[in-house]
Short mmCIF file of C-alpha atoms in Angstrom, two decimals:
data_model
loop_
_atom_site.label_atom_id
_atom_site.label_comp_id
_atom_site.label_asym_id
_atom_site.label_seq_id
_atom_site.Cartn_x
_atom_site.Cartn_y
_atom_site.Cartn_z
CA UNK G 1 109.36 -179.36 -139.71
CA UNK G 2 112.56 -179.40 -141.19
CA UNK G 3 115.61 -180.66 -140.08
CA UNK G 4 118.14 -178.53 -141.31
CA UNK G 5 116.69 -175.46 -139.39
CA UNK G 6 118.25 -174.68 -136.26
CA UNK G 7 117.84 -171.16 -134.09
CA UNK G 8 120.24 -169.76 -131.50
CA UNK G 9 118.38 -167.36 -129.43
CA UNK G 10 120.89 -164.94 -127.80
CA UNK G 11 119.72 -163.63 -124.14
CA UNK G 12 123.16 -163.03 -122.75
CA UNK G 13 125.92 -160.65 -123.91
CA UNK G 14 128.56 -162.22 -121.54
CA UNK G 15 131.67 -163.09 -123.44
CA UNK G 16 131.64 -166.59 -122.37
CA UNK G 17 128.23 -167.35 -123.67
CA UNK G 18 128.40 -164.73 -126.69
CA UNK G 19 131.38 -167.36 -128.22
CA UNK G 20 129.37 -170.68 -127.43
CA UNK G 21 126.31 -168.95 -129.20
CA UNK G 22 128.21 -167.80 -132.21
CA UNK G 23 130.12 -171.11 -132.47
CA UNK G 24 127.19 -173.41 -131.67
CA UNK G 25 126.04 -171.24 -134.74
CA UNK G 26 129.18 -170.94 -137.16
CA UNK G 27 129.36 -174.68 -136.41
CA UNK G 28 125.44 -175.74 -137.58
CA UNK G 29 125.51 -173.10 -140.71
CA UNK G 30 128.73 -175.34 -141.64
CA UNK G 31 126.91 -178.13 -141.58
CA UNK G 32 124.80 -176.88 -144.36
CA UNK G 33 121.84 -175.47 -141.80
CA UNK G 34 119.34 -172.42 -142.33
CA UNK G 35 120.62 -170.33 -138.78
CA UNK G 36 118.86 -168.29 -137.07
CA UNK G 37 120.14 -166.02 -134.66
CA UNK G 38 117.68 -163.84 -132.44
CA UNK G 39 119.42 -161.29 -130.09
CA UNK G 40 117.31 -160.04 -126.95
CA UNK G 41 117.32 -158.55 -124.16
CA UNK G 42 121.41 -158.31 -123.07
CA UNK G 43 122.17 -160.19 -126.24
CA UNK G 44 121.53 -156.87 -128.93
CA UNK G 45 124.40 -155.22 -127.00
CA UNK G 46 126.39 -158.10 -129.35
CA UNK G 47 125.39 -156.22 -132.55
CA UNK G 48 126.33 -152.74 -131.29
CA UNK G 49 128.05 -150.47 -133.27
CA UNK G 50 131.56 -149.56 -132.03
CA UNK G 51 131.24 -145.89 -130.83
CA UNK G 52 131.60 -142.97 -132.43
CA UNK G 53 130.35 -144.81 -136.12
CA UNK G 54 126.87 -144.32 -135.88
CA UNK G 55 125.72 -145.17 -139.54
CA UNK G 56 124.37 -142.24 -142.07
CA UNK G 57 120.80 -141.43 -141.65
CA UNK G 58 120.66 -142.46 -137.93
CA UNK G 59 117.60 -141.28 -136.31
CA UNK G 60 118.05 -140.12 -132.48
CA UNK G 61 117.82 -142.61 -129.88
CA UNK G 62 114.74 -141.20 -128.13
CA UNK G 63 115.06 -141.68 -124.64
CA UNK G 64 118.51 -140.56 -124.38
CA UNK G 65 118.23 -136.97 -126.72
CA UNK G 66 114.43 -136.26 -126.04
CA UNK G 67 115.77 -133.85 -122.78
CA UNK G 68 112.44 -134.24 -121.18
CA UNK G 69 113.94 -134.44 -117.98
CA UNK G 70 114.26 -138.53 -117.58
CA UNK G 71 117.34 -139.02 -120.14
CA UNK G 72 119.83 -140.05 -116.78
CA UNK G 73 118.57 -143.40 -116.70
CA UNK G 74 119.23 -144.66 -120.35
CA UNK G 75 122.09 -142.10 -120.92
CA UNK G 76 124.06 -144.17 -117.22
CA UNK G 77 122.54 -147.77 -119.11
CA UNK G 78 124.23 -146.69 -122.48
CA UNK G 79 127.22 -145.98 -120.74
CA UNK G 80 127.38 -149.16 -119.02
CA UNK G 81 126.10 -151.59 -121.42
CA UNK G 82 128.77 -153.34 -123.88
CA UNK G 83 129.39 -151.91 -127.13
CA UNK G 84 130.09 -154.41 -129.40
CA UNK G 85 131.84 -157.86 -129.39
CA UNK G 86 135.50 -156.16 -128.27
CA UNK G 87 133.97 -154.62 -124.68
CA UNK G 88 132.30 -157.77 -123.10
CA UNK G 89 132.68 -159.35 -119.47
CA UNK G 90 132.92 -162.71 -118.65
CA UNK G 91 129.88 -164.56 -116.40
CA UNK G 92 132.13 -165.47 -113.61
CA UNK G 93 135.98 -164.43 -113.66
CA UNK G 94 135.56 -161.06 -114.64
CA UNK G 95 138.27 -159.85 -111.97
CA UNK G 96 137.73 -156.14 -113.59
CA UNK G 97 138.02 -157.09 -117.36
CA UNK G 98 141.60 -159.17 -116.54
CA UNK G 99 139.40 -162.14 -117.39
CA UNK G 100 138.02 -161.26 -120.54
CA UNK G 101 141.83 -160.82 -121.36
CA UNK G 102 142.84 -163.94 -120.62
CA UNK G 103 140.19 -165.50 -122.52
CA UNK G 104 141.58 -163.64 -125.22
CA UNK G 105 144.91 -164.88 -124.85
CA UNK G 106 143.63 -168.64 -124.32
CA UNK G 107 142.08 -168.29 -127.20
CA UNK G 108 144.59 -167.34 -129.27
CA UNK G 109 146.73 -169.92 -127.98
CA UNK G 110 144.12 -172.45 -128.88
CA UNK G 111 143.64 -170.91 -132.49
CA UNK G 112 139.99 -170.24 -131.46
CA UNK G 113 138.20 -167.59 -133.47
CA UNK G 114 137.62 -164.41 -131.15
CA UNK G 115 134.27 -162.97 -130.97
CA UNK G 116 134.63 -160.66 -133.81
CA UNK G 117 136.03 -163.08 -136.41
CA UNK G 118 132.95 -165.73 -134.98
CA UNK G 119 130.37 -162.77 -135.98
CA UNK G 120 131.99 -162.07 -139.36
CA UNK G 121 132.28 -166.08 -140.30
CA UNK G 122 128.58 -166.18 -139.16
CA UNK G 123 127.64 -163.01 -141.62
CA UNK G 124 129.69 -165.11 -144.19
CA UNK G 125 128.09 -167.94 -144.01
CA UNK G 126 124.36 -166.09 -144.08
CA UNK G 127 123.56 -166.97 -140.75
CA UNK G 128 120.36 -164.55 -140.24
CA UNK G 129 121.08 -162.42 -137.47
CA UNK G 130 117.70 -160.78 -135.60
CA UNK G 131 117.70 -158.40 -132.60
CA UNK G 132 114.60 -157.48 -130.77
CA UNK G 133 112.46 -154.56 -131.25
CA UNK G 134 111.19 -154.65 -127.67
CA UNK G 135 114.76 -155.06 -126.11
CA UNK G 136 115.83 -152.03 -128.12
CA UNK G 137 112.92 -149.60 -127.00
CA UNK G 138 114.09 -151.25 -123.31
CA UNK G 139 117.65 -150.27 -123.56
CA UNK G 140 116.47 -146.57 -125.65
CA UNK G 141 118.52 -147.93 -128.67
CA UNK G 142 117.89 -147.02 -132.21
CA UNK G 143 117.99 -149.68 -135.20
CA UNK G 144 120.95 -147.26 -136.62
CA UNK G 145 122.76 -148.46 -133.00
CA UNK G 146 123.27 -152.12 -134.66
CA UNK G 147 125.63 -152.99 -137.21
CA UNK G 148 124.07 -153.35 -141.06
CA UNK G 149 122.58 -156.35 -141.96
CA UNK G 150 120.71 -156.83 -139.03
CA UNK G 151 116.80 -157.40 -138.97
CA UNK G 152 114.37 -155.99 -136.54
CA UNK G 153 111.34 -158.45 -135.34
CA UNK G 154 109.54 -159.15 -132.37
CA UNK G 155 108.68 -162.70 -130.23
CA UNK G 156 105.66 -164.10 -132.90
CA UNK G 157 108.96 -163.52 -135.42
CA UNK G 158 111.56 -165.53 -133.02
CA UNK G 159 108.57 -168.29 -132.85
CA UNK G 160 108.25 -168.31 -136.63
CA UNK G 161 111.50 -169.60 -136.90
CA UNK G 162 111.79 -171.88 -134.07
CA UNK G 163 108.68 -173.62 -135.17
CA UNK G 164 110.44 -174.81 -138.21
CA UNK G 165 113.83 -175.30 -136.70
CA UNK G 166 114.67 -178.81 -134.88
CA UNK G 167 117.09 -177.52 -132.78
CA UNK G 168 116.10 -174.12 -130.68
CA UNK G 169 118.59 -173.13 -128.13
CA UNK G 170 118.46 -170.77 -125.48
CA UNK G 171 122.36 -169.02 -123.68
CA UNK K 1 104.23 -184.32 -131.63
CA UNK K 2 102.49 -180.93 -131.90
CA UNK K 3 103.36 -178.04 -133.55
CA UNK K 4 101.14 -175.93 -131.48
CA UNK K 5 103.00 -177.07 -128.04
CA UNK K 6 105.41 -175.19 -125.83
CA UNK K 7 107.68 -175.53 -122.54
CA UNK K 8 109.59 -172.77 -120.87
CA UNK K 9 111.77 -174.22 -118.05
CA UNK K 10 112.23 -171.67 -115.64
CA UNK K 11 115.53 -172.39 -113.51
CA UNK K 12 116.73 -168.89 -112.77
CA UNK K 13 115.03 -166.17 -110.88
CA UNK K 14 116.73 -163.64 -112.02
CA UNK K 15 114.33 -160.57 -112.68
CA UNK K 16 116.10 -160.27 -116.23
CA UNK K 17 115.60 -163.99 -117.06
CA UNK K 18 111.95 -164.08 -115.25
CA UNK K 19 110.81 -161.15 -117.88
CA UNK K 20 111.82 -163.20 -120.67
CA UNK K 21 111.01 -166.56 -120.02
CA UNK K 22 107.40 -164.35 -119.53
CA UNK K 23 107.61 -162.65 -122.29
CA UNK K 24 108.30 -165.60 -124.21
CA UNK K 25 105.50 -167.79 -122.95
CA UNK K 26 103.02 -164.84 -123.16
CA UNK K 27 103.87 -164.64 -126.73
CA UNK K 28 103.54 -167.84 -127.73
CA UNK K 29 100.51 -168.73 -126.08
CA UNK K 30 99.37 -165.01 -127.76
CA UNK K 31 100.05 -166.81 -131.03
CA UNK K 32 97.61 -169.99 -130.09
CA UNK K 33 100.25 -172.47 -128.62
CA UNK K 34 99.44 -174.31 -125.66
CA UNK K 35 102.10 -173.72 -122.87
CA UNK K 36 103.69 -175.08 -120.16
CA UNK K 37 106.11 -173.28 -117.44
CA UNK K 38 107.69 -175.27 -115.57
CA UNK K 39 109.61 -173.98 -112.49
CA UNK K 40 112.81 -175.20 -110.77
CA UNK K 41 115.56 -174.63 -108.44
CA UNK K 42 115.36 -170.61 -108.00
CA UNK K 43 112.34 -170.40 -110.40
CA UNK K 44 110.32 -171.86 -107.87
CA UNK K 45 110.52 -168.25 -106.32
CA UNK K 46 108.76 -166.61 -108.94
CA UNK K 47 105.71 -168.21 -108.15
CA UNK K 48 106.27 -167.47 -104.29
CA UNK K 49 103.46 -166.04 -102.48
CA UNK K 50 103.83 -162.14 -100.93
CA UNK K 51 104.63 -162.19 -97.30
CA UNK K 52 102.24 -162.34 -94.74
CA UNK K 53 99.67 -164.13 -97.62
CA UNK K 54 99.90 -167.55 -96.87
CA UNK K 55 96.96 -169.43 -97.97
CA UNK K 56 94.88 -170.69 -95.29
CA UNK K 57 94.97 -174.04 -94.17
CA UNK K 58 98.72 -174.27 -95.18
CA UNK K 59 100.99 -176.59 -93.33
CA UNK K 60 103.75 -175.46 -91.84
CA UNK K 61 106.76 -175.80 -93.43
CA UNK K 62 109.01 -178.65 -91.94
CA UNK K 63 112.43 -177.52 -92.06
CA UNK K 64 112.00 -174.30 -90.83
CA UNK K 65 109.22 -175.13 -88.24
CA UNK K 66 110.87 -178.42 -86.80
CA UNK K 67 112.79 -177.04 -84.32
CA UNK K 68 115.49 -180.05 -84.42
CA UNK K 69 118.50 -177.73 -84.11
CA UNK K 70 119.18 -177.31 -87.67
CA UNK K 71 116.83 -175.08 -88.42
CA UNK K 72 119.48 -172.24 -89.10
CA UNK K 73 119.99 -173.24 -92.92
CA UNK K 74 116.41 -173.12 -94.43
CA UNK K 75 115.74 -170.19 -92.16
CA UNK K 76 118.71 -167.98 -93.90
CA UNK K 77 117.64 -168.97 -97.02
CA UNK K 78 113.92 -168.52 -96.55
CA UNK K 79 115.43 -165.02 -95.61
CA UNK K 80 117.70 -164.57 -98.83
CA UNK K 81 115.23 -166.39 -100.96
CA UNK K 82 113.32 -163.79 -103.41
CA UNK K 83 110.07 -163.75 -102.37
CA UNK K 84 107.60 -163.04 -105.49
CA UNK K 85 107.46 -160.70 -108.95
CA UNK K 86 108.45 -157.79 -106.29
CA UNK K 87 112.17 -158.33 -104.61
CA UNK K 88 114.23 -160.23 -107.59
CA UNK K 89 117.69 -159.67 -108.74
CA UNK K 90 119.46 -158.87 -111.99
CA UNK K 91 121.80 -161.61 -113.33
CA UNK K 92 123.87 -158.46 -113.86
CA UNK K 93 124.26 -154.76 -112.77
CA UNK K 94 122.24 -155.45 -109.96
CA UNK K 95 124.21 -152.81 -107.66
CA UNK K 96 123.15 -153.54 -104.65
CA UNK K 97 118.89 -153.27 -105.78
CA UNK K 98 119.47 -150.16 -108.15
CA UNK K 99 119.68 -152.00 -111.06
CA UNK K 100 116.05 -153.53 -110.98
CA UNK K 101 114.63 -149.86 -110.12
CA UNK K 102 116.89 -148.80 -113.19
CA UNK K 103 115.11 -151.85 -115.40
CA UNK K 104 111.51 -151.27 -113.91
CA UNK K 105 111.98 -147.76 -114.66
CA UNK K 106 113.14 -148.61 -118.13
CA UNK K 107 110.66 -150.94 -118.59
CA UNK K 108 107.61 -148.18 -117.77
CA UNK K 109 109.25 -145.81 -120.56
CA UNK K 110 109.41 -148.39 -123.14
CA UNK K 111 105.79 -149.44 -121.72
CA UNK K 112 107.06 -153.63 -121.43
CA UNK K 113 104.58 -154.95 -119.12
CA UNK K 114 106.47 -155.58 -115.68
CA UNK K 115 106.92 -159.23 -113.79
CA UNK K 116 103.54 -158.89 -111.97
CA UNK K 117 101.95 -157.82 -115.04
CA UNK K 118 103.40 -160.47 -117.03
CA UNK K 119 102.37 -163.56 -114.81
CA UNK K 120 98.98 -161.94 -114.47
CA UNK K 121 98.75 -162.35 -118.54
CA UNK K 122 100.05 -165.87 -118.59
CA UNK K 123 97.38 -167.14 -116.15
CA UNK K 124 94.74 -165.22 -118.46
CA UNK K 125 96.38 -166.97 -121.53
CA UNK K 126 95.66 -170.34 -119.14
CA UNK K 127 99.36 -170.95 -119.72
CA UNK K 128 100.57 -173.82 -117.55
CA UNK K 129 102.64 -173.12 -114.25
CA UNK K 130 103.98 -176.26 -112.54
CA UNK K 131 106.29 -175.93 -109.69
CA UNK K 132 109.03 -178.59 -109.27
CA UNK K 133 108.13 -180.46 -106.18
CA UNK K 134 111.92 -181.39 -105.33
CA UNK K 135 112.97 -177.45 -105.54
CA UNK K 136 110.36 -176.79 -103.12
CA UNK K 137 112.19 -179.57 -100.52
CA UNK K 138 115.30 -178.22 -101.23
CA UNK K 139 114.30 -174.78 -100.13
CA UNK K 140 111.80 -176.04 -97.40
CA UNK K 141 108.72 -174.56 -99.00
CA UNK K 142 105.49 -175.88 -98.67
CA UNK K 143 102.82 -175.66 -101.54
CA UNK K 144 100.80 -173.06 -99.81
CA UNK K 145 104.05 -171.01 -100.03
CA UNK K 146 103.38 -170.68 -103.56
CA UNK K 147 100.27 -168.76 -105.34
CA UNK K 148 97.60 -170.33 -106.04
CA UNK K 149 97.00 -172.03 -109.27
CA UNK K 150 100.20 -173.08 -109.35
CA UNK K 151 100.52 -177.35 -110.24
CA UNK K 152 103.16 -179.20 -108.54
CA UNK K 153 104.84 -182.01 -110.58
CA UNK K 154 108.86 -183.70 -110.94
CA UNK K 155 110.80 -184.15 -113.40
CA UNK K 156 109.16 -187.34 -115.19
CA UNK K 157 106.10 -184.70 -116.12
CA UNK K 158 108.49 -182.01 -117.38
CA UNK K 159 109.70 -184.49 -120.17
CA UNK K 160 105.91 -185.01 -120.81
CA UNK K 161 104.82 -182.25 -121.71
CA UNK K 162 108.22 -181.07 -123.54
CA UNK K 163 107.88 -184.79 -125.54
CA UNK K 164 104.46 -182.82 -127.11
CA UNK K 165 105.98 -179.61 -127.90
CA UNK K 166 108.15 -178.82 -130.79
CA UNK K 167 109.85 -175.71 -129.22
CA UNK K 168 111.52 -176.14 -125.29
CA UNK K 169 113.36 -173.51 -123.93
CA UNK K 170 115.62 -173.50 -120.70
CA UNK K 171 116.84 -169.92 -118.81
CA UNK F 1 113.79 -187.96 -135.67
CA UNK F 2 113.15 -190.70 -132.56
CA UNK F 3 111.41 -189.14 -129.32
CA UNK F 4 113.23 -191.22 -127.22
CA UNK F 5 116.25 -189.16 -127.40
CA UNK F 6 117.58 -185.96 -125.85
CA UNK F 7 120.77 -183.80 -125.37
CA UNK F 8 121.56 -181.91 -122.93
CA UNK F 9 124.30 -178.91 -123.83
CA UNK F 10 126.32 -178.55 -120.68
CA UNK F 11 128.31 -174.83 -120.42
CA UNK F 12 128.05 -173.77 -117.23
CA UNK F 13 130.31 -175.40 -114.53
CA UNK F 14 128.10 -173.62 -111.19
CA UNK F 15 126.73 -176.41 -108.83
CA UNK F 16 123.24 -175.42 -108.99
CA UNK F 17 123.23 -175.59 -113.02
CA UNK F 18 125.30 -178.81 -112.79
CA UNK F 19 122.80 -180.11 -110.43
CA UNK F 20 119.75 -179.25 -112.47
CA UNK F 21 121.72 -180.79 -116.13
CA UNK F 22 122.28 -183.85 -114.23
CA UNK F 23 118.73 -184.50 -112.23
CA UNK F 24 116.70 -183.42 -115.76
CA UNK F 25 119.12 -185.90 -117.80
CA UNK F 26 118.68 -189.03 -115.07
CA UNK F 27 115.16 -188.61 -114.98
CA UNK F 28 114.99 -188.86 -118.50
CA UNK F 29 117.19 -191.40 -118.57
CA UNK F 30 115.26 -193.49 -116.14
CA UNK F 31 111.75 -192.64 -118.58
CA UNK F 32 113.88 -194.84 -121.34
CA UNK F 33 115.30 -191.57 -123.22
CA UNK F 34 119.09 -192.05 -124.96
CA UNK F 35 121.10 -189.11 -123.23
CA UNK F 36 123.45 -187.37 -124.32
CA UNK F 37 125.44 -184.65 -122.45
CA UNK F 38 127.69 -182.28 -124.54
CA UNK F 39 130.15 -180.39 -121.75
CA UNK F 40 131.70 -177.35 -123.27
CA UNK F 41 133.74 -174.22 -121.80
CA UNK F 42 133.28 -174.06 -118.04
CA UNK F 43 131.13 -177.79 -118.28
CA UNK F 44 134.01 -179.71 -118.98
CA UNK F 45 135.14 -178.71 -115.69
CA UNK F 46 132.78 -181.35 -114.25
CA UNK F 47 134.57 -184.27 -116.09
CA UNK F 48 137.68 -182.88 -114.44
CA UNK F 49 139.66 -185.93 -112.39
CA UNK F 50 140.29 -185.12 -108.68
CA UNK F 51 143.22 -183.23 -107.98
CA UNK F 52 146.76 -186.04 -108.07
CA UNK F 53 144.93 -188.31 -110.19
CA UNK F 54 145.70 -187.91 -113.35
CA UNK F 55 145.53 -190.99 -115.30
CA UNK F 56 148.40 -193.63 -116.16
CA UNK F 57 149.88 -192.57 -119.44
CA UNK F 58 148.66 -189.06 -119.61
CA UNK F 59 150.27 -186.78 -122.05
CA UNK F 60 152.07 -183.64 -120.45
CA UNK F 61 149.33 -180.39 -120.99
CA UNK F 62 151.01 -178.51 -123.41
CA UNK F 63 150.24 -174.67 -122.52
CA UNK F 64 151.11 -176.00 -118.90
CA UNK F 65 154.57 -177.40 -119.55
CA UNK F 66 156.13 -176.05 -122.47
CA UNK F 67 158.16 -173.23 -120.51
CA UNK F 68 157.58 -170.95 -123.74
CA UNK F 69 157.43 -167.98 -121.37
CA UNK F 70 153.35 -168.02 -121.71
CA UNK F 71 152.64 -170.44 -119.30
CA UNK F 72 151.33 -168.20 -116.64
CA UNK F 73 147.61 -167.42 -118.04
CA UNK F 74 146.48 -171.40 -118.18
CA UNK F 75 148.41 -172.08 -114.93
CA UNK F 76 146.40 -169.88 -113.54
CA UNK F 77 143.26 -170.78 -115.02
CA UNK F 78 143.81 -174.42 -113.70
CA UNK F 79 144.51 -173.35 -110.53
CA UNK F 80 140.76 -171.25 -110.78
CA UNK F 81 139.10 -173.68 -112.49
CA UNK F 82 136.78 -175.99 -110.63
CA UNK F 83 138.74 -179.59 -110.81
CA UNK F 84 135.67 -181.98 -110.12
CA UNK F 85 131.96 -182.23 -108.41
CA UNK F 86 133.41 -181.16 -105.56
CA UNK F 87 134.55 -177.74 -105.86
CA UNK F 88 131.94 -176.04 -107.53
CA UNK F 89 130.45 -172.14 -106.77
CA UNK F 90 126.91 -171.10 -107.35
CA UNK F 91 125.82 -169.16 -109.88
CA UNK F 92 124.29 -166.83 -107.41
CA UNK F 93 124.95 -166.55 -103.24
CA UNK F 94 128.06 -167.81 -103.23
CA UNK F 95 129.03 -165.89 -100.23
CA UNK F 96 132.74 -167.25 -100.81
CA UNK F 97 132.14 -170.66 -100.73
CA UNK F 98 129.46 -170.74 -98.16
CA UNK F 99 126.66 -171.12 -100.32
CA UNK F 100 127.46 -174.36 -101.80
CA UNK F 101 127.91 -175.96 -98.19
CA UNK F 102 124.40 -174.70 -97.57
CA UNK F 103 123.19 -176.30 -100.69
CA UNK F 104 124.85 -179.40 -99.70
CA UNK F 105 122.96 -179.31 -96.54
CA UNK F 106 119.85 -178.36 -97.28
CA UNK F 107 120.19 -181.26 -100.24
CA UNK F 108 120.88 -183.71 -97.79
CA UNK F 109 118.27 -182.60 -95.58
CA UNK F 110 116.11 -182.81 -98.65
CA UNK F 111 117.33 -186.42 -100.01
CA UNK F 112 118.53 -185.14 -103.04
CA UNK F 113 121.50 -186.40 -104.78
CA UNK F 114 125.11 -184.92 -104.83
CA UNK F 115 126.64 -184.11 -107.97
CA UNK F 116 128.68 -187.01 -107.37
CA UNK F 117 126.05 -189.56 -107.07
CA UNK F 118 123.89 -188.14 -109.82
CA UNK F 119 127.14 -188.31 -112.30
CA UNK F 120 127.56 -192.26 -111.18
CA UNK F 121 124.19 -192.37 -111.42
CA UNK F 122 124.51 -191.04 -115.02
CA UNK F 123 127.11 -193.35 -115.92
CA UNK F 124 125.38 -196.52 -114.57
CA UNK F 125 122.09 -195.30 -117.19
CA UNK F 126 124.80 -195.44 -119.83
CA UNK F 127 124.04 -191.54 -120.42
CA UNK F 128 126.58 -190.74 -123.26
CA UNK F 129 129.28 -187.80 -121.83
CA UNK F 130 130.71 -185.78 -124.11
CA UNK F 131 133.65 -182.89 -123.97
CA UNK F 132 134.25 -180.46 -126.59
CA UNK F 133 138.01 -180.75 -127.77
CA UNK F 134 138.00 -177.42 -128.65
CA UNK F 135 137.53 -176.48 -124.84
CA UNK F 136 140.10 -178.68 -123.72
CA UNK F 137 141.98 -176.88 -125.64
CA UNK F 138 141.02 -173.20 -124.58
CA UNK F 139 142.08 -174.39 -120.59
CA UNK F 140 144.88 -175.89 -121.87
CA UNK F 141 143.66 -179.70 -120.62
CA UNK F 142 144.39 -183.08 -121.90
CA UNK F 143 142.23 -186.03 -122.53
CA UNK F 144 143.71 -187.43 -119.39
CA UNK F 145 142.68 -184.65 -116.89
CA UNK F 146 138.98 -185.91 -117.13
CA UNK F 147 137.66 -188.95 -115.83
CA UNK F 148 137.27 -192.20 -117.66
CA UNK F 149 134.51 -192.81 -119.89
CA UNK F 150 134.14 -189.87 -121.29
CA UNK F 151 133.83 -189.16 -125.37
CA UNK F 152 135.89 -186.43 -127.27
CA UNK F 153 133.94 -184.96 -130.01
CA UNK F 154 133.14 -180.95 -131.37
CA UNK F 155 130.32 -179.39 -132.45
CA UNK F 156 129.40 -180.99 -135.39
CA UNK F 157 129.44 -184.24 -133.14
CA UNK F 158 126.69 -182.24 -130.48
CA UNK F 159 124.41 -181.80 -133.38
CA UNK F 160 124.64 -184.96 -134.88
CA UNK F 161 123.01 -185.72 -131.68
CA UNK F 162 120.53 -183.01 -131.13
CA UNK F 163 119.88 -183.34 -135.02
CA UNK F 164 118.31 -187.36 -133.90
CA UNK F 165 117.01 -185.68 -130.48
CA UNK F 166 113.38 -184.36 -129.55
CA UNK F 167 114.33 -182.26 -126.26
CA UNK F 168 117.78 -180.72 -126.67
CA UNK F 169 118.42 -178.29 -123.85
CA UNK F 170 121.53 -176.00 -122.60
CA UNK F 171 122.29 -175.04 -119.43
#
């Protein structure tokens, strides 16, 4: 074990908890820590791609082109799901997105990062950021759905790392 | 301490949170760990047994049986309670029950073993489940309320068994 | 790293999680473990003084007072925010405030602890309570609008703590 290992593993993709997981993080990689970051479930709607810049090369998302007559589900969950660190709700206080605003606002005041900044100080600081294979093939997302830089592992992966981290924490 | 030790406190019973704190355990014990679930609060419904299944010989359960005029309480939460892998919530989304069909229905296509599936697997892997024996007070439950196999414990034995693990997760 | 230490990462401010943070962190606290509890975002709501007692020689809240024409978005957040143990929601069946009064019940019923006894219980184990400056800061609250006792620190400070910890858990 080492103790400059530390993993964040990312469940939610609540605003609220999206900040304390990227700061938590920011703030251990600053520290001189190897971070991990593992984004499932909710949490890989974080690395999203804004819309409409699908990278080169993309492969179809499967579930949502295939036509074979079940695409409503996934096509009404991409819809709804967050896309990306600028279209997140809060956990409580949503009020209709008029929370998420004044989050925003607070934050400025307070001369905290916002969300976006927090990802690209983590990327800066070569936090490794990992979303889940399964929770992609749950949501009918494609790798090419993510932002670059991302890796793609599974649970023995997320165990890897939290087996040689001394800190392993769960939002 | 052991490297080859795991706990997965279960506090939520959300259906979102229940797959992965499953998922999770499953695939560490999959990778040879030793695990230990431990459920509290609203986890303790997880582990709830199907209506109509109680196990024989149970007692009855005192709050809601006693009759003393203040029976109302446990009785409306007995009623709102979750009762088993079946009738759980999203901690999002949930839209009035669609949601979960919407997940469940995801989770087929993407072929993610579902709740009922999951526990099944854990109890093959002989991972631990221990039910928190104040939760079940709270809620007026009774240990026959609960499946069978199930150990009942507080929280002294919690910090046992996460003192000999190396990775302890809370959702 | 000592295993008679563990941390305790409080974010949420709903009465169930606030309930579970404290009972896990008094039991371990009564086993012989040094706590510590971190309170960040919605957590430090918890340390927040009762309503009309702020305490003697308490600097004005700046976003609050400074009549710079943005004073409406933390005004209202204080007037949301949960001030103390005894205006908390629940993270699910809140039912408008009805929920927690069942909780309350059904823990007396059950013997359990308020959050008000389990936080004096807390301080009379000498658990360590700690708020994140940079949260005071988000809702726009001083030093002075949480009770006495508590440490100021950020996140560096947390995991100097979880860093000497063996069970560091967030809630």
């Amino acid at each position: 074990m080492d103790t400059d290992k530390k993993t964040v593993l990312v469940f939610s993709d609540d605003l609220d908890k999206a900040l304390a997981a990227f700061i938590l993080a920011n703030g251990a990689a600053a520290m001189g820590n190897d971070v991990t970051m593992f984004f499932a479930f909710w949490g890989v709607n974080l690395l999203r791609r804004p819309r409409g810049r699908r990278a080169a090369g993309s492969r179809a998302v499967a579930g949502v082109s295939s036509g074979n007559g079940g695409t409503a589900v996934p096509a009404m969950v991409g819809k709804l799901a967050a896309r990306g660190p600028g279209h997140l709700r809060l956990s409580k206080w949503n009020f209709g997105g008029l929370g998420p605003v004044v989050i925003r606002r607070l934050m400025r005041r307070a001369k905290v990062m916002d969300l976006a900044e927090l990802i690209a100080t983590a990327r800066e600081q070569e936090i490794r950021l990992v979303a889940c294979t399964m929770s992609l093939d749950l949501f009918g997302l494609a790798e090419s759905d993510l932002v670059d830089g991302v890796e793609f592992a599974g649970v023995a992966t997320y165990f890897d790392y939290a087996d040689e981290a001394n800190v392993n924490l769960l939002i």
